[in-house]
Tab-separated table of C-alpha atoms and ligand atoms in Angstrom:
chain	number	residue	atom	x	y	z
A	1	UNK	CA	-15.731	326.915	125.319
A	2	UNK	CA	-14.540	324.683	127.671
A	3	UNK	CA	-16.454	323.623	131.251
A	4	UNK	CA	-13.211	325.400	132.430
A	5	UNK	CA	-11.864	328.163	129.801
A	6	UNK	CA	-12.713	331.127	132.039
A	7	UNK	CA	-11.091	330.312	135.338
A	8	UNK	CA	-8.944	331.932	137.024
A	9	UNK	CA	-5.890	330.997	137.165
A	10	UNK	CA	-4.388	329.004	140.927
A	11	UNK	CA	-1.986	326.453	140.984
A	12	UNK	CA	-3.536	323.146	141.540
A	13	UNK	CA	-3.624	320.886	144.767
A	14	UNK	CA	-5.030	316.776	144.376
A	15	UNK	CA	-8.413	318.308	145.040
A	16	UNK	CA	-8.861	321.043	142.770
A	17	UNK	CA	-6.676	318.738	139.445
A	18	UNK	CA	-9.233	316.260	140.418
A	19	UNK	CA	-12.332	318.275	140.395
A	20	UNK	CA	-10.416	319.934	137.080
A	21	UNK	CA	-9.967	316.157	134.693
A	22	UNK	CA	-13.012	314.325	135.502
A	23	UNK	CA	-14.156	315.327	132.746
A	24	UNK	CA	-11.173	312.928	131.308
A	25	UNK	CA	-11.380	309.912	133.365
A	26	UNK	CA	-14.710	308.666	133.315
A	27	UNK	CA	-16.858	311.619	135.272
A	28	UNK	CA	-15.905	311.160	138.147
A	29	UNK	CA	-11.984	311.191	139.484
A	30	UNK	CA	-10.537	308.774	142.429
A	31	UNK	CA	-7.373	310.080	143.372
A	32	UNK	CA	-4.363	312.686	142.719
A	33	UNK	CA	-0.563	311.861	143.111
A	34	UNK	CA	2.503	314.448	141.859
A	35	UNK	CA	4.493	312.829	139.759
A	36	UNK	CA	7.258	315.750	138.225
A	37	UNK	CA	10.534	315.778	139.712
A	38	UNK	CA	10.542	318.406	137.282
A	39	UNK	CA	12.666	322.095	137.293
A	40	UNK	CA	9.698	324.100	135.379
A	41	UNK	CA	5.760	322.873	136.006
A	42	UNK	CA	3.810	320.771	138.334
A	43	UNK	CA	2.772	317.464	136.811
A	44	UNK	CA	-0.285	314.873	138.882
A	45	UNK	CA	-1.320	311.516	138.182
A	46	UNK	CA	-5.563	311.550	137.871
A	47	UNK	CA	-7.277	308.086	138.712
A	48	UNK	CA	-11.466	307.069	138.193
A	49	UNK	CA	-12.194	304.128	137.807
A	50	UNK	CA	-9.882	302.197	135.977
A	51	UNK	CA	-8.890	305.464	133.524
A	52	UNK	CA	-5.599	307.852	134.368
A	53	UNK	CA	-4.385	310.580	132.674
A	54	UNK	CA	-1.867	313.174	133.695
A	55	UNK	CA	-2.150	317.331	134.261
A	56	UNK	CA	1.019	318.967	133.506
A	57	UNK	CA	0.303	322.927	134.892
A	58	UNK	CA	2.978	325.569	134.671
A	59	UNK	CA	3.137	327.891	137.472
A	60	UNK	CA	4.748	331.641	137.413
A	61	UNK	CA	8.064	330.961	137.909
A	62	UNK	CA	11.296	328.634	137.441
A	63	UNK	CA	10.336	325.197	140.115
A	64	UNK	CA	13.858	324.640	140.203
A	65	UNK	CA	14.742	328.144	141.995
A	66	UNK	CA	10.862	329.769	143.138
A	67	UNK	CA	9.795	332.773	143.094
A	68	UNK	CA	12.496	334.466	142.606
A	69	UNK	CA	13.057	333.365	138.961
A	70	UNK	CA	9.899	334.480	137.787
A	71	UNK	CA	7.927	333.812	134.647
A	72	UNK	CA	4.751	333.709	132.300
A	73	UNK	CA	2.738	330.410	132.273
A	74	UNK	CA	2.889	330.604	128.212
A	75	UNK	CA	5.379	328.045	127.960
A	76	UNK	CA	2.119	325.461	128.606
A	77	UNK	CA	0.678	326.896	125.135
A	78	UNK	CA	3.557	326.438	123.463
A	79	UNK	CA	4.385	322.485	124.826
A	80	UNK	CA	0.517	321.492	123.409
A	81	UNK	CA	1.504	323.637	119.962
A	82	UNK	CA	4.291	322.366	119.346
A	83	UNK	CA	2.534	318.073	120.390
A	84	UNK	CA	0.047	318.449	117.957
A	85	UNK	CA	2.701	320.307	115.211
A	86	UNK	CA	5.315	317.908	115.993
A	87	UNK	CA	2.175	314.417	115.677
A	88	UNK	CA	1.638	315.496	112.735
A	89	UNK	CA	4.763	315.078	111.156
A	90	UNK	CA	5.269	311.704	113.606
A	91	UNK	CA	2.626	310.402	114.318
A	92	UNK	CA	2.872	308.277	118.031
A	93	UNK	CA	6.182	309.893	118.399
A	94	UNK	CA	4.313	312.177	121.168
A	95	UNK	CA	1.937	311.817	123.887
A	96	UNK	CA	-1.822	312.649	122.602
A	97	UNK	CA	-2.859	315.825	124.026
A	98	UNK	CA	-6.528	315.301	125.083
A	99	UNK	CA	-7.309	318.347	126.612
A	100	UNK	CA	-5.718	322.452	127.343
A	101	UNK	CA	-7.125	325.070	128.868
A	102	UNK	CA	-5.327	328.133	128.753
A	103	UNK	CA	-6.133	330.099	132.072
A	104	UNK	CA	-5.208	328.098	134.650
A	105	UNK	CA	-1.983	326.816	131.925
A	106	UNK	CA	-2.858	323.573	132.396
A	107	UNK	CA	-2.634	320.294	129.055
A	108	UNK	CA	-4.070	316.439	129.785
A	109	UNK	CA	-1.500	314.176	128.187
A	110	UNK	CA	-2.868	310.296	128.223
A	111	UNK	CA	-1.053	308.159	130.457
A	112	UNK	CA	1.727	307.086	129.823
A	113	UNK	CA	2.344	304.809	133.330
A	114	UNK	CA	4.294	301.915	133.057
A	115	UNK	CA	7.377	303.920	131.030
A	116	UNK	CA	10.097	305.296	132.653
A	117	UNK	CA	12.649	307.763	131.802
A	118	UNK	CA	15.345	307.113	129.402
A	119	UNK	CA	18.382	308.410	131.994
A	120	UNK	CA	17.179	306.130	134.469
A	121	UNK	CA	16.909	303.478	132.183
A	122	UNK	CA	20.058	304.189	131.040
A	123	UNK	CA	21.318	304.546	135.034
A	124	UNK	CA	20.182	302.019	135.526
A	125	UNK	CA	21.771	299.496	132.896
A	126	UNK	CA	19.542	298.562	131.659
A	127	UNK	CA	18.801	296.959	127.384
A	128	UNK	CA	16.542	299.771	125.641
A	129	UNK	CA	16.198	298.644	122.123
A	130	UNK	CA	15.107	300.538	120.136
A	131	UNK	CA	15.194	303.395	121.356
A	132	UNK	CA	17.264	305.425	120.152
A	133	UNK	CA	16.318	304.608	116.874
A	134	UNK	CA	12.539	305.961	117.142
A	135	UNK	CA	14.408	309.471	119.159
A	136	UNK	CA	16.272	309.693	115.618
A	137	UNK	CA	13.507	309.384	113.755
A	138	UNK	CA	11.261	311.567	115.612
A	139	UNK	CA	13.756	314.226	115.460
A	140	UNK	CA	14.978	313.864	111.971
A	141	UNK	CA	10.780	313.781	111.739
A	142	UNK	CA	10.234	317.045	112.718
A	143	UNK	CA	13.104	319.204	111.853
A	144	UNK	CA	13.075	318.340	108.267
A	145	UNK	CA	9.641	318.736	108.727
A	146	UNK	CA	9.475	322.672	110.051
A	147	UNK	CA	12.345	323.016	107.486
A	148	UNK	CA	11.318	325.306	104.277
A	149	UNK	CA	12.989	321.780	102.396
A	150	UNK	CA	10.171	320.237	103.042
A	151	UNK	CA	7.277	322.918	103.764
A	152	UNK	CA	4.871	325.196	102.260
A	153	UNK	CA	6.104	329.320	102.678
A	154	UNK	CA	2.814	330.429	103.485
A	155	UNK	CA	2.145	327.502	106.159
A	156	UNK	CA	5.726	327.771	107.617
A	157	UNK	CA	5.209	331.707	108.465
A	158	UNK	CA	2.151	331.252	110.025
A	159	UNK	CA	4.090	328.437	111.913
A	160	UNK	CA	6.695	329.859	112.464
A	161	UNK	CA	4.959	333.547	113.857
A	162	UNK	CA	2.943	330.887	116.684
A	163	UNK	CA	6.681	329.558	117.417
A	164	UNK	CA	8.469	332.823	118.130
A	165	UNK	CA	11.521	333.198	120.832
A	166	UNK	CA	10.477	333.044	123.771
A	167	UNK	CA	11.154	332.749	127.397
A	168	UNK	CA	12.247	329.713	127.736
A	169	UNK	CA	14.834	330.612	124.769
A	170	UNK	CA	16.146	333.002	126.748
A	171	UNK	CA	16.060	331.025	129.706
A	172	UNK	CA	18.320	328.811	127.180
A	173	UNK	CA	20.528	331.687	125.961
A	174	UNK	CA	21.082	332.596	129.920
A	175	UNK	CA	21.987	328.818	131.315
A	176	UNK	CA	23.393	327.020	128.058
A	177	UNK	CA	24.938	329.954	126.282
A	178	UNK	CA	26.137	332.129	129.127
A	179	UNK	CA	26.048	331.392	132.448
A	180	UNK	CA	28.897	328.494	132.505
A	181	UNK	CA	31.646	331.302	131.082
A	182	UNK	CA	30.439	333.583	133.742
A	183	UNK	CA	30.796	333.969	137.486
A	184	UNK	CA	26.368	334.095	137.463
A	185	UNK	CA	25.601	333.275	140.469
A	186	UNK	CA	23.197	330.019	138.873
A	187	UNK	CA	26.102	328.177	138.624
A	188	UNK	CA	26.656	325.601	140.887
A	189	UNK	CA	29.575	322.938	140.893
A	190	UNK	CA	31.609	321.020	142.977
A	191	UNK	CA	34.407	322.025	144.833
A	192	UNK	CA	36.677	319.566	143.252
A	193	UNK	CA	36.506	320.487	140.067
A	194	UNK	CA	36.614	324.712	140.902
A	195	UNK	CA	39.713	325.481	139.466
A	196	UNK	CA	38.068	323.807	136.181
A	197	UNK	CA	34.534	325.906	136.120
A	198	UNK	CA	37.506	329.112	136.428
A	199	UNK	CA	39.257	328.225	134.263
A	200	UNK	CA	36.545	327.606	131.473
A	201	UNK	CA	35.643	331.263	132.731
A	202	UNK	CA	38.621	332.378	131.562
A	203	UNK	CA	39.205	330.152	128.229
A	204	UNK	CA	38.805	332.917	125.648
A	205	UNK	CA	38.442	330.555	122.940
A	206	UNK	CA	35.278	328.309	124.435
A	207	UNK	CA	34.197	331.852	125.657
A	208	UNK	CA	33.888	332.663	121.729
A	209	UNK	CA	32.222	330.335	120.351
A	210	UNK	CA	29.970	330.507	123.114
A	211	UNK	CA	29.173	334.015	122.477
A	212	UNK	CA	29.162	332.385	118.046
A	213	UNK	CA	26.696	329.537	119.508
A	214	UNK	CA	24.552	331.459	120.573
A	215	UNK	CA	23.994	333.776	118.246
A	216	UNK	CA	23.393	330.903	115.637
A	217	UNK	CA	20.875	329.492	118.592
A	218	UNK	CA	18.916	332.657	118.378
A	219	UNK	CA	19.060	333.552	114.564
A	220	UNK	CA	19.547	330.747	112.267
A	221	UNK	CA	15.059	329.579	112.630
A	222	UNK	CA	15.808	326.434	110.038
A	223	UNK	CA	13.014	324.094	112.342
A	224	UNK	CA	10.639	323.434	114.990
A	225	UNK	CA	13.140	322.005	117.329
A	226	UNK	CA	12.455	319.996	120.181
A	227	UNK	CA	14.760	322.864	122.335
A	228	UNK	CA	15.560	320.884	125.450
A	229	UNK	CA	16.004	316.727	123.357
A	230	UNK	CA	17.538	315.628	126.381
A	231	UNK	CA	17.377	311.639	127.407
A	232	UNK	CA	15.341	312.959	130.242
A	233	UNK	CA	13.054	314.343	127.166
A	234	UNK	CA	12.456	310.252	126.188
A	235	UNK	CA	10.407	308.293	127.793
A	236	UNK	CA	10.057	304.074	127.328
A	237	UNK	CA	7.226	301.294	127.594
A	238	UNK	CA	7.265	297.614	126.130
A	239	UNK	CA	6.652	298.410	123.039
A	240	UNK	CA	7.400	302.158	121.589
A	241	UNK	CA	9.260	305.371	123.471
A	242	UNK	CA	7.717	308.786	122.991
A	243	UNK	CA	9.681	312.022	123.566
A	244	UNK	CA	7.959	314.594	125.622
A	245	UNK	CA	8.052	317.722	127.021
A	246	UNK	CA	7.964	320.410	124.785
A	247	UNK	CA	7.907	323.445	126.684
A	248	UNK	CA	10.819	325.002	124.864
A	249	UNK	CA	9.853	324.355	121.472
A	250	UNK	CA	11.181	327.614	118.851
A	251	UNK	CA	12.086	328.105	115.344
A	252	UNK	CA	16.295	327.008	115.963
A	253	UNK	CA	18.983	325.749	114.524
A	254	UNK	CA	19.466	322.155	113.038
A	255	UNK	CA	22.185	320.486	114.888
A	256	UNK	CA	20.121	321.588	118.584
A	257	UNK	CA	18.751	318.514	119.237
A	258	UNK	CA	20.234	315.691	117.557
A	259	UNK	CA	23.660	317.660	119.902
A	260	UNK	CA	21.217	317.261	123.043
A	261	UNK	CA	20.624	313.853	122.925
A	262	UNK	CA	24.232	313.207	121.934
A	263	UNK	CA	25.712	315.194	125.022
A	264	UNK	CA	23.649	313.757	126.917
A	265	UNK	CA	24.441	309.830	125.659
A	266	UNK	CA	28.264	311.256	126.278
A	267	UNK	CA	27.408	311.890	129.975
A	268	UNK	CA	26.287	308.721	130.557
A	269	UNK	CA	28.486	307.226	128.847
A	270	UNK	CA	31.652	309.015	130.494
A	271	UNK	CA	30.078	307.937	133.749
A	272	UNK	CA	29.682	304.776	133.305
A	273	UNK	CA	33.249	304.439	131.827
A	274	UNK	CA	34.279	306.285	135.106
A	275	UNK	CA	32.480	303.756	136.872
A	276	UNK	CA	34.317	300.736	135.713
A	277	UNK	CA	31.117	299.624	133.522
A	278	UNK	CA	32.975	298.218	130.420
A	279	UNK	CA	30.489	296.578	129.147
A	280	UNK	CA	27.207	299.165	129.562
A	281	UNK	CA	29.843	302.223	127.909
A	282	UNK	CA	30.149	300.104	124.704
A	283	UNK	CA	26.137	299.341	125.186
A	284	UNK	CA	25.972	303.417	125.329
A	285	UNK	CA	28.219	303.987	122.596
A	286	UNK	CA	25.607	301.261	120.339
A	287	UNK	CA	22.780	303.898	121.448
A	288	UNK	CA	24.816	306.709	120.122
A	289	UNK	CA	25.559	305.356	117.037
A	290	UNK	CA	22.265	304.145	115.852
A	291	UNK	CA	20.819	306.823	117.044
A	292	UNK	CA	22.946	309.316	114.027
A	293	UNK	CA	22.620	306.473	112.052
A	294	UNK	CA	19.327	306.336	111.809
A	295	UNK	CA	19.044	310.068	111.488
A	296	UNK	CA	21.220	310.397	108.662
A	297	UNK	CA	18.980	307.968	106.866
A	298	UNK	CA	15.534	309.506	108.125
A	299	UNK	CA	16.627	312.393	107.308
A	300	UNK	CA	17.584	311.091	103.313
A	301	UNK	CA	14.251	309.469	103.107
A	302	UNK	CA	12.655	313.072	104.082
A	303	UNK	CA	15.472	314.754	102.036
A	304	UNK	CA	13.513	316.377	98.445
A	305	UNK	CA	15.102	314.749	95.141
A	306	UNK	CA	14.839	318.196	93.496
A	307	UNK	CA	17.373	319.600	96.160
A	308	UNK	CA	21.284	318.285	95.035
A	309	UNK	CA	23.541	318.788	98.715
A	310	UNK	CA	22.150	316.598	100.935
A	311	UNK	CA	24.711	315.437	101.639
A	312	UNK	CA	26.946	318.965	102.378
A	313	UNK	CA	23.357	319.743	104.843
A	314	UNK	CA	24.092	316.586	107.137
A	315	UNK	CA	28.105	317.513	106.825
A	316	UNK	CA	26.738	321.061	108.229
A	317	UNK	CA	24.608	320.054	110.188
A	318	UNK	CA	26.872	317.250	112.290
A	319	UNK	CA	29.711	320.029	113.046
A	320	UNK	CA	26.800	322.286	114.108
A	321	UNK	CA	25.553	319.264	116.488
A	322	UNK	CA	28.893	318.623	117.809
A	323	UNK	CA	29.714	322.393	119.350
A	324	UNK	CA	26.347	322.214	120.838
A	325	UNK	CA	26.763	319.030	121.835
A	326	UNK	CA	29.541	320.125	123.715
A	327	UNK	CA	27.886	323.053	125.025
A	328	UNK	CA	25.245	320.554	126.654
A	329	UNK	CA	27.643	318.691	128.291
A	330	UNK	CA	29.160	321.738	129.971
A	331	UNK	CA	26.397	323.265	131.512
A	332	UNK	CA	25.461	320.662	132.673
A	333	UNK	CA	28.304	319.779	135.354
A	334	UNK	CA	28.839	323.747	136.534
A	335	UNK	CA	26.236	325.605	135.185
A	336	UNK	CA	22.120	324.923	137.295
A	337	UNK	CA	20.677	322.427	136.316
A	338	UNK	CA	22.305	318.918	136.555
A	339	UNK	CA	22.410	314.718	134.999
A	340	UNK	CA	21.703	312.157	137.456
A	341	UNK	CA	23.654	309.978	135.536
A	342	UNK	CA	27.708	312.097	136.693
A	343	UNK	CA	25.265	313.859	140.183
A	344	UNK	CA	24.814	310.392	141.299
A	345	UNK	CA	27.942	309.193	141.319
A	346	UNK	CA	30.415	309.282	144.983
A	347	UNK	CA	33.277	310.860	145.399
A	348	UNK	CA	35.851	310.630	143.466
A	349	UNK	CA	35.147	308.609	140.936
A	350	UNK	CA	32.148	311.314	140.438
A	351	UNK	CA	34.962	314.179	140.129
A	352	UNK	CA	36.652	311.820	137.350
A	353	UNK	CA	33.516	311.877	135.096
A	354	UNK	CA	32.937	315.567	135.990
A	355	UNK	CA	36.159	316.179	134.433
A	356	UNK	CA	36.367	314.349	131.186
A	357	UNK	CA	33.295	315.751	130.600
A	358	UNK	CA	34.416	319.067	130.767
A	359	UNK	CA	37.088	318.196	128.337
A	360	UNK	CA	35.164	316.693	126.383
A	361	UNK	CA	33.230	319.358	126.208
A	362	UNK	CA	35.801	321.882	125.222
A	363	UNK	CA	37.702	319.621	122.332
A	364	UNK	CA	34.030	319.144	120.857
A	365	UNK	CA	33.418	323.584	121.305
A	366	UNK	CA	36.462	324.451	120.177
A	367	UNK	CA	38.228	322.512	118.075
A	368	UNK	CA	38.061	322.229	113.789
A	369	UNK	CA	34.744	320.598	112.843
A	370	UNK	CA	33.619	317.339	113.432
A	371	UNK	CA	33.617	315.512	109.359
A	372	UNK	CA	31.829	312.490	110.467
A	373	UNK	CA	30.317	310.589	113.681
A	374	UNK	CA	32.739	308.855	115.158
A	375	UNK	CA	35.086	312.108	114.937
A	376	UNK	CA	32.749	313.926	117.054
A	377	UNK	CA	31.774	310.712	119.361
A	378	UNK	CA	35.382	310.363	120.351
A	379	UNK	CA	36.021	314.180	120.919
A	380	UNK	CA	32.879	314.130	123.207
A	381	UNK	CA	33.791	310.875	125.872
A	382	UNK	CA	38.058	310.319	125.012
A	383	UNK	CA	38.748	313.686	125.557
A	384	UNK	CA	41.789	314.210	127.937
A	385	UNK	CA	40.594	314.540	131.484
A	386	UNK	CA	40.367	318.221	132.289
A	387	UNK	CA	43.730	319.133	134.791
B	1	LIG	C1	15.310	325.751	134.237
B	1	LIG	S1	14.729	324.426	133.851
B	1	LIG	C2	16.210	324.045	133.928
B	1	LIG	C3	16.595	323.416	132.700
B	1	LIG	O1	15.629	322.089	132.665
B	1	LIG	C4	14.854	322.103	131.326
B	1	LIG	O2	14.749	320.812	131.025
B	1	LIG	C5	16.309	323.118	130.086
B	1	LIG	O3	17.108	321.154	130.449
B	1	LIG	C6	16.491	323.382	131.739
B	1	LIG	O4	18.001	324.503	130.392
B	2	LIG	MG1	13.196	319.563	129.795
């Protein structure tokens, strides 16, 4: 049992988090700062003499909303366990878990000091060589590695029980698949696009497709997916990139993670195009293509030669990813949680980008199945503006 295992839960402050983390920074903690601006948890950096760690603590409510949206703290256990499972499949692609305390719902991570989120780098128009490939290798590795395609049935059954459909899956169900298509009080959008937000709620084919995809999300337990793989969940350092924030992990559809990642790249692309940053928009095009090409190559590399249906697998995964991507694009414009890529734009550029994103999202969700990556990307980023 760890030194902290019998402690009663309390939310850390800068003093108590130092006491908790002292054993991981050489015995004496010297300072702590809160560094997280996430939607769900509190995150601190704690310093000892020359050493630092990151402490992530789940709080018993949805941080972005407050105590009016209570949550259990079980997500901390899910994140810690998912990091361990995913690291086995793609060593070095997920931060090291140094310690997990169930009672305090707190994880001690290696400190990825000097890393920035991929989203922040994309917003700042920074080149990010190798990052799309890392994100793709991670995604393909964990999808194939936790599927029936490669994992022994008994081991998979045990893992499947540990990563059941969780409370955060319910949050995704609501925020991604449901709220944007209803008059939910959690929706947030600019007055300038109120007409379009209303139109989405009246679009029968869109609502039907969203409901069908929600059913797929809930029932297709194909792999232990990350569950929230957007560009803010990828940390980029000088020599590598790592995937963080695995608290949404669960057994879900193959296409969900790649769909979310491509949606967030598409939102970046749309923001840059609307701002007249054509050269950087082309850089984002390159990231998306590299992501998909590497993802496909990595799936093929991990594929068992005894299964003669790889290309059918990939075609169907891409068509699903496109639809999930469409829903993600829409919810990031009219739902609760937005993205800095678009929200940070000045008016009227922001409105133009939002309308483009909604048009792209709707086209992905309601159009015929995308047959290849080029079709997905064109539909996501070059659809006629939603007017
Ligand atoms: C309620 S939390 C809002 C969003 O933040 C997370 O990163 C997920 O994307 C979630 O939908
Ligand atoms: Mg997250």
